[in-house]
Coordinates of C-alpha atoms in Angstrom, one line a residue:
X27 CA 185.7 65.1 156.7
X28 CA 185.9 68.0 154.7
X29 CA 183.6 66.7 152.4
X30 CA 181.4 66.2 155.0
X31 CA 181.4 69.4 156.0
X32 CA 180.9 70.5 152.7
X33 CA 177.6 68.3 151.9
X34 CA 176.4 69.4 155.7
X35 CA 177.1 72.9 154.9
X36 CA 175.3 73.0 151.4
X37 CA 172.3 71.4 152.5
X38 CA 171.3 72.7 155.7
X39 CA 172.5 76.8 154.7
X40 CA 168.5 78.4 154.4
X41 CA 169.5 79.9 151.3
X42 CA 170.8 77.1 149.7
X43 CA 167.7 75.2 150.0
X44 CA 165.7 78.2 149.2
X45 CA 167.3 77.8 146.2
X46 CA 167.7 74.1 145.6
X47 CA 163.9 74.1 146.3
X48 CA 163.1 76.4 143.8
X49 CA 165.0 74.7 140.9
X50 CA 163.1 71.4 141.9
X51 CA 159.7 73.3 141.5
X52 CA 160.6 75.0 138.0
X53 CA 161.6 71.5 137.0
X54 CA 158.5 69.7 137.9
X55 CA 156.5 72.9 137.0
X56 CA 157.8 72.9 133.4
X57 CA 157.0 69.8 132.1
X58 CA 153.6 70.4 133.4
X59 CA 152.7 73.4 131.6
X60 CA 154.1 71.4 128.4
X61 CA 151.6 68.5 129.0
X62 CA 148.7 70.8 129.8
X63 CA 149.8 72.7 126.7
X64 CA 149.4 69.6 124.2
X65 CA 146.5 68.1 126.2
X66 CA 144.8 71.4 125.2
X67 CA 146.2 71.4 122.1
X68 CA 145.3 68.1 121.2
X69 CA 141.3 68.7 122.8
X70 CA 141.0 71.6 120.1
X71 CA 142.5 69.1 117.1
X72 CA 140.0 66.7 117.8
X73 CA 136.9 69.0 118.5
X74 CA 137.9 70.6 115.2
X75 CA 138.0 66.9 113.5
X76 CA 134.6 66.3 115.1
X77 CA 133.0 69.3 113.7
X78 CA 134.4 68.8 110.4
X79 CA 133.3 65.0 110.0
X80 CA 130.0 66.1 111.5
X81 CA 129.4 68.6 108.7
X82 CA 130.8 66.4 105.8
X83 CA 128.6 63.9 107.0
X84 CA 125.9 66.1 107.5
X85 CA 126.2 67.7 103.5
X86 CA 126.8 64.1 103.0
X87 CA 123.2 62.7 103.8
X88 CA 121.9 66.4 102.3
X89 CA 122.8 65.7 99.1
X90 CA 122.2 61.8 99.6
X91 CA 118.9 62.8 100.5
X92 CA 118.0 64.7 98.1
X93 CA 119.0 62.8 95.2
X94 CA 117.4 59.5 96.0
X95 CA 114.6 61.3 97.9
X96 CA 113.8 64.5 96.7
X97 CA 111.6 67.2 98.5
X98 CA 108.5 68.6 96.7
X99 CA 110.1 72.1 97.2
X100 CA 113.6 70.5 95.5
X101 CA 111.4 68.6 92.9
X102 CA 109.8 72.3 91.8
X103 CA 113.0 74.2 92.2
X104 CA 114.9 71.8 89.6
X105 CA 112.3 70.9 87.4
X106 CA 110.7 74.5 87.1
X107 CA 111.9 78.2 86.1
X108 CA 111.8 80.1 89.2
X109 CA 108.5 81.9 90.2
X110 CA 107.8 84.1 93.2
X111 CA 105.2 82.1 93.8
X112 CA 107.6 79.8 95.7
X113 CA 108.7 82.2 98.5
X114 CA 105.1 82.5 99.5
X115 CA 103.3 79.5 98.6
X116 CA 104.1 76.1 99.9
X117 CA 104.2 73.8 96.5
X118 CA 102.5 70.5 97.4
X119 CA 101.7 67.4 95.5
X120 CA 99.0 65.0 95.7
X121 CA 97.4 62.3 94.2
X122 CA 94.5 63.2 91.8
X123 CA 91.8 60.4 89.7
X124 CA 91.6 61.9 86.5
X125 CA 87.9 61.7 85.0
X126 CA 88.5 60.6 81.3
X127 CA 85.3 59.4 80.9
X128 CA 84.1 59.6 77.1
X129 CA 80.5 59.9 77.9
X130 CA 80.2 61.4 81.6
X131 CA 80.1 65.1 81.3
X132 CA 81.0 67.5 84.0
X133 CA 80.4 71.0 84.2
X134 CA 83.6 72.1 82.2
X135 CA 82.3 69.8 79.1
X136 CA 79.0 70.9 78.8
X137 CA 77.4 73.4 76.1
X138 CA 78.3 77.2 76.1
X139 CA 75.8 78.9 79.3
X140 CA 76.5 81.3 82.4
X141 CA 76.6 78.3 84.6
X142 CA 79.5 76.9 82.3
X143 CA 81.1 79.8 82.3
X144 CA 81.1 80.7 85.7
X145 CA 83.0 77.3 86.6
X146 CA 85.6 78.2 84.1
X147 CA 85.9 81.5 85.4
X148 CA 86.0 80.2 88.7
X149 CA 89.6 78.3 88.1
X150 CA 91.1 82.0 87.7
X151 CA 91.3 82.2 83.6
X152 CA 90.9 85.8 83.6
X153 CA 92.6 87.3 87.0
X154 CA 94.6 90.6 86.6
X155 CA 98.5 91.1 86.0
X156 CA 100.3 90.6 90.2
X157 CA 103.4 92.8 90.6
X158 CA 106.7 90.7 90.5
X159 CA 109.1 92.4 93.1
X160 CA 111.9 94.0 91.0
X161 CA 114.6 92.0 93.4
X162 CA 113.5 88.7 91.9
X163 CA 112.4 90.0 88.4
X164 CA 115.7 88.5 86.9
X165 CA 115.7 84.7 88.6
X166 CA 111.9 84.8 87.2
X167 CA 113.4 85.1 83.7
X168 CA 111.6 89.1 83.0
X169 CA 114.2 90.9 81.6
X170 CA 115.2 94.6 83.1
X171 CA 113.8 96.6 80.3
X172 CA 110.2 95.2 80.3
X173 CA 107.4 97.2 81.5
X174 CA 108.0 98.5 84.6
X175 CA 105.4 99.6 87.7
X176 CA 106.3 103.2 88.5
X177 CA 108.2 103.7 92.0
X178 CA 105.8 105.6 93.7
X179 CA 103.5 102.5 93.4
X180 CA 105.7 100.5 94.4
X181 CA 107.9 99.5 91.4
X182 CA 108.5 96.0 90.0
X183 CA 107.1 94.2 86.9
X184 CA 103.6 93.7 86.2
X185 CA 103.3 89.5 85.3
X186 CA 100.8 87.2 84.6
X187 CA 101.4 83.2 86.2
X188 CA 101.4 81.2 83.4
X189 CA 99.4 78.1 84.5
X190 CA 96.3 80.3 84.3
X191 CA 97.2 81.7 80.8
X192 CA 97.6 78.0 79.8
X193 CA 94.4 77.6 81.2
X194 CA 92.7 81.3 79.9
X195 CA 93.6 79.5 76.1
X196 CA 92.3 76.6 76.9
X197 CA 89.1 78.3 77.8
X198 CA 89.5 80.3 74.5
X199 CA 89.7 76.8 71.9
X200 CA 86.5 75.6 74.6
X201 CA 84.6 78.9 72.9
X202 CA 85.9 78.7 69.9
X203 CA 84.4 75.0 69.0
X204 CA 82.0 74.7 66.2
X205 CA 79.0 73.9 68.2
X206 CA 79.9 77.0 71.0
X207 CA 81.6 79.4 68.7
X208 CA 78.0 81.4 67.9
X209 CA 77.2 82.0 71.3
X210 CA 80.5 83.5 72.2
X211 CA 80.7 85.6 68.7
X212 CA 77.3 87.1 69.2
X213 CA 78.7 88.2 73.0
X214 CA 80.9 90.3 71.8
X215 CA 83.2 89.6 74.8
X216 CA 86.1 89.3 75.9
X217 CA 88.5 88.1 72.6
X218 CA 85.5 88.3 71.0
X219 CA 85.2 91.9 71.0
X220 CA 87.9 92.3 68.3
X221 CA 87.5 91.6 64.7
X222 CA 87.4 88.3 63.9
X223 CA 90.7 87.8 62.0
X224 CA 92.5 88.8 65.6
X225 CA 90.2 85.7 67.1
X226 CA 91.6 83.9 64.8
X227 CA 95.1 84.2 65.5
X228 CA 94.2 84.8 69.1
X229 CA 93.1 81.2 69.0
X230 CA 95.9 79.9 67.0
X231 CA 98.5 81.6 69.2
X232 CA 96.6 79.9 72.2
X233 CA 96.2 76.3 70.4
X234 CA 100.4 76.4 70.3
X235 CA 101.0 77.8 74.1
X236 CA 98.8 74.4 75.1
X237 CA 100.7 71.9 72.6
X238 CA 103.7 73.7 74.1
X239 CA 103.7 73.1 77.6
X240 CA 102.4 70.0 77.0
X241 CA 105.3 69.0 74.5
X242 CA 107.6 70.6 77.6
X243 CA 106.0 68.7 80.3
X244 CA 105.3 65.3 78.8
X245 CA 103.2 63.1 80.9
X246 CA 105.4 60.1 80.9
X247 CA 102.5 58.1 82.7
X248 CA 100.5 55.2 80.8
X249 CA 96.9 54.5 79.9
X250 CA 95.9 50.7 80.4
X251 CA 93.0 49.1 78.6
X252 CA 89.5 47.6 79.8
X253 CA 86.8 45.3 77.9
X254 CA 84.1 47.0 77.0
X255 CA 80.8 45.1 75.6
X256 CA 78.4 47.3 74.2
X257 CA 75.0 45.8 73.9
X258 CA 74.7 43.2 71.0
X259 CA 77.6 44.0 70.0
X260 CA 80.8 42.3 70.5
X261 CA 83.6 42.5 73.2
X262 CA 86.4 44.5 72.7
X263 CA 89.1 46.4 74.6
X264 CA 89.0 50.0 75.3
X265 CA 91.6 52.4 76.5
X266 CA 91.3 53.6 80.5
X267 CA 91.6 57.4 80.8
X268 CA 90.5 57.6 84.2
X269 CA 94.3 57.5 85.3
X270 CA 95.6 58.6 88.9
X271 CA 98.3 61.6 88.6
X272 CA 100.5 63.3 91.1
X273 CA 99.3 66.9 91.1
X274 CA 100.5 70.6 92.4
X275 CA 97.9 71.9 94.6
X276 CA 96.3 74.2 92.1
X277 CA 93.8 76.1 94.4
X278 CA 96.7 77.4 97.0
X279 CA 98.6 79.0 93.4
X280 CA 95.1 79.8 91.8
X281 CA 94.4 82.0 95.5
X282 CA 97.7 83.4 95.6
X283 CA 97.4 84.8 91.9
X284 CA 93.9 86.0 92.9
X285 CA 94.7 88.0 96.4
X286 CA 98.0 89.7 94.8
X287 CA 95.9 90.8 91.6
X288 CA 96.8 94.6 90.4
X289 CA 93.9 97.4 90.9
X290 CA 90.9 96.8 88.4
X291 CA 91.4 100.6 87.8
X292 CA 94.9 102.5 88.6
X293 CA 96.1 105.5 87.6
X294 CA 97.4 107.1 84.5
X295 CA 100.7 107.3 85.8
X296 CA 100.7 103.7 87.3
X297 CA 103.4 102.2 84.5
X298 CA 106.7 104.0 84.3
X299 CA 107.4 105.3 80.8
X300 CA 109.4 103.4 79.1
X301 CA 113.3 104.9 79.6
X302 CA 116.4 105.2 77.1
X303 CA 117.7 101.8 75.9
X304 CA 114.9 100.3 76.6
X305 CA 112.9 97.6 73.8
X306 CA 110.1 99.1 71.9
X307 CA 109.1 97.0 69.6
X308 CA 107.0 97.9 66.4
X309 CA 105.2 94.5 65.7
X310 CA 103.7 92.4 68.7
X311 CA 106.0 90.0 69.8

C-alpha cells in the first residue's frame, strides 16, 4: 500500500510531471537535432561530390575535346607564336582551290605594269609598322629593349605582321626576275631606290625568309597526277597543282594590319630614345 501511495504520489504531484515531461521532451528532442544534424551534413557531402564530379567531368570532355577535336582558335594558339592579332581578330579556316595552272595566268603572274602592281599592292605588301601593346610585347616574342613608341603616344612596340613581310619579299623576287627586273630598276622605287648591291642582298635576304617559312610550315598535302595528251603528241601523265587547301582568312588579318597602321608622318619625338642597357647594335642584324 505504501508503494502505492508512493507511485500515486509521484505521478499525479504537478511538479513531478512538469518535470518527468520535460526529460521525455529533451530525450526525444536530442536525437532529433542529431539526425537533422547528419541529414544536413550528409546533403552538403554529396552536393560537394556532385560539383566536384561535374567539374572533373566537365575538364574531362575539355581536354577530350580538344585533343581529338580541336578548335580553329586552339589549332592557332598551339601551332603559332602568339600575335595580338588573336585578341581582335577571329582566326578562321576555310577551304581554298589553289590555281596551279602552268599556262592560265592571273593578274599576279602577268608582266611588270600599274595594273599588276596595284593587285599586289592590294594584298597589303607595303602597310606601315601597327603599335604592339607593351602588355603583350613579351608573349609576342619582342624583347623589352627593342624600339620602343614614346609614352606620350601611347607607348608600346612598333611591329610589322609577318605574313605580309613574307608576302612584301615575295613581291620583291616577282620584281626582281629577269624579264621584270628593268622596269623596276629604271623606277627607282621602293628597294630599288638604293644602290644596287643593297637590292641585291635585299633580295637574297627575302629569297631565305620565303624558303624559311616555308621549310617551317611544310605543306604536308599531296599533288596527284592527270593524263595530259598534247596534240600529236603522245599521252602522258602530268602532275595536278590545282589542289584544295584549308586556309586562314587572309583578308580579316590583311584589314586588321591595315586599320591599326602607324601615322604616314609622326613626329620627331614619336620613338623613345633608346635608354641605358638597352641593345645598339653596330651592324644590321
Amino acid at each position: 500500500m505504501f508503494e502505492e501511495d508512493s507511485k500515486r504520489d509521484s505521478t499525479s504531484d504537478p511538479e513531478s510531471r512538469k518535470r518527468l515531461l520535460t526529460d521525455e521532451e529533451v530525450l526525444q528532442q536530442e536525437p532529433n537535432k542529431a539526425v537533422k544534424t547528419l541529414s544536413w551534413l550528409a546533403i552538403a557531402v554529396l552536393v560537394l561530390f556532385v560539383a566536384c564530379s561535374v567539374g572533373f567531368i566537365g575538364v574531362w570532355i575539355g581536354r577530350h575535346h580538344a585533343r581529338q577535336d580541336p578548335t580553329e582558335k586552339v589549332c592557332t594558339e598551339r601551332l603559332n607564336q602568339y600575335s595580338p592579332l588573336w585578341d581582335e581578330v577571329k582566326i578562321s579556316y576555310e577551304v581554298q582551290h589553289f590555281n596551279g595552272s602552268l599556262l592560265k595566268e592571273n593578274v599576279f603572274r602577268k608582266d611588270a605594269s600599274p595594273e599588276v602592281d596595284a593587285a599586289w599592292e592590294s594584298l597589303g605588301v607595303n602597310y606601315r609598322s601597327v603599335a604592339i601593346p607593351a602588355d603583350k610585347a613579351k608573349r609576342a616574342g619582342i624583347a623589352k629593349d627593342q624600339v620602343k613608341i614614346s609614352d606620350k603616344y601611347g607607348g608600346g612596340y612598333p611591329a610589322n605582321v609577318e605574313g605580309l613581310h613574307q608576302l612584301h619579299c615575295l613581291n620583291l623576287v616577282r620584281q626582281s626576275l629577269y624579264y621584270n627586273y628593268e622596269y623596276y630598276h629604271k623606277s627607282g622605287k621602293g628597294a630599288f631606290s638604293n644602290a644596287d648591291h643593297i637590292v641585291r642582298k635585299h633580295v637574297s635576304h627575302c629569297l631565305d625568309i620565303i624558303r624559311q617559312q616555308l621549310m617551317c610550315t611544310v605543306d604536308t598535302g599531296v599533288l596527284g597526277q592527270v593524263w595530259f595528251q598534247p596534240t600529236n603528241g603522245p599521252i602522258e601523265a602530268f602532275v595536278d597543282f590545282n589542289t584544295q587547301h584549308k586556309c586562314r582568312n587572309y583578308e580579316a588579318i590583311r584589314a586588321w594590319a591595315e586599320a591599326q597602321q602607324i601615322p604616314a608622318t609622326v613626329p620627331a619625338d614619336f620613338l623613345q630614345p633608346p635608354r641605358p642597357g638597352d641593345t645598339i647594335y653596330t651592324t644590321i642584324p
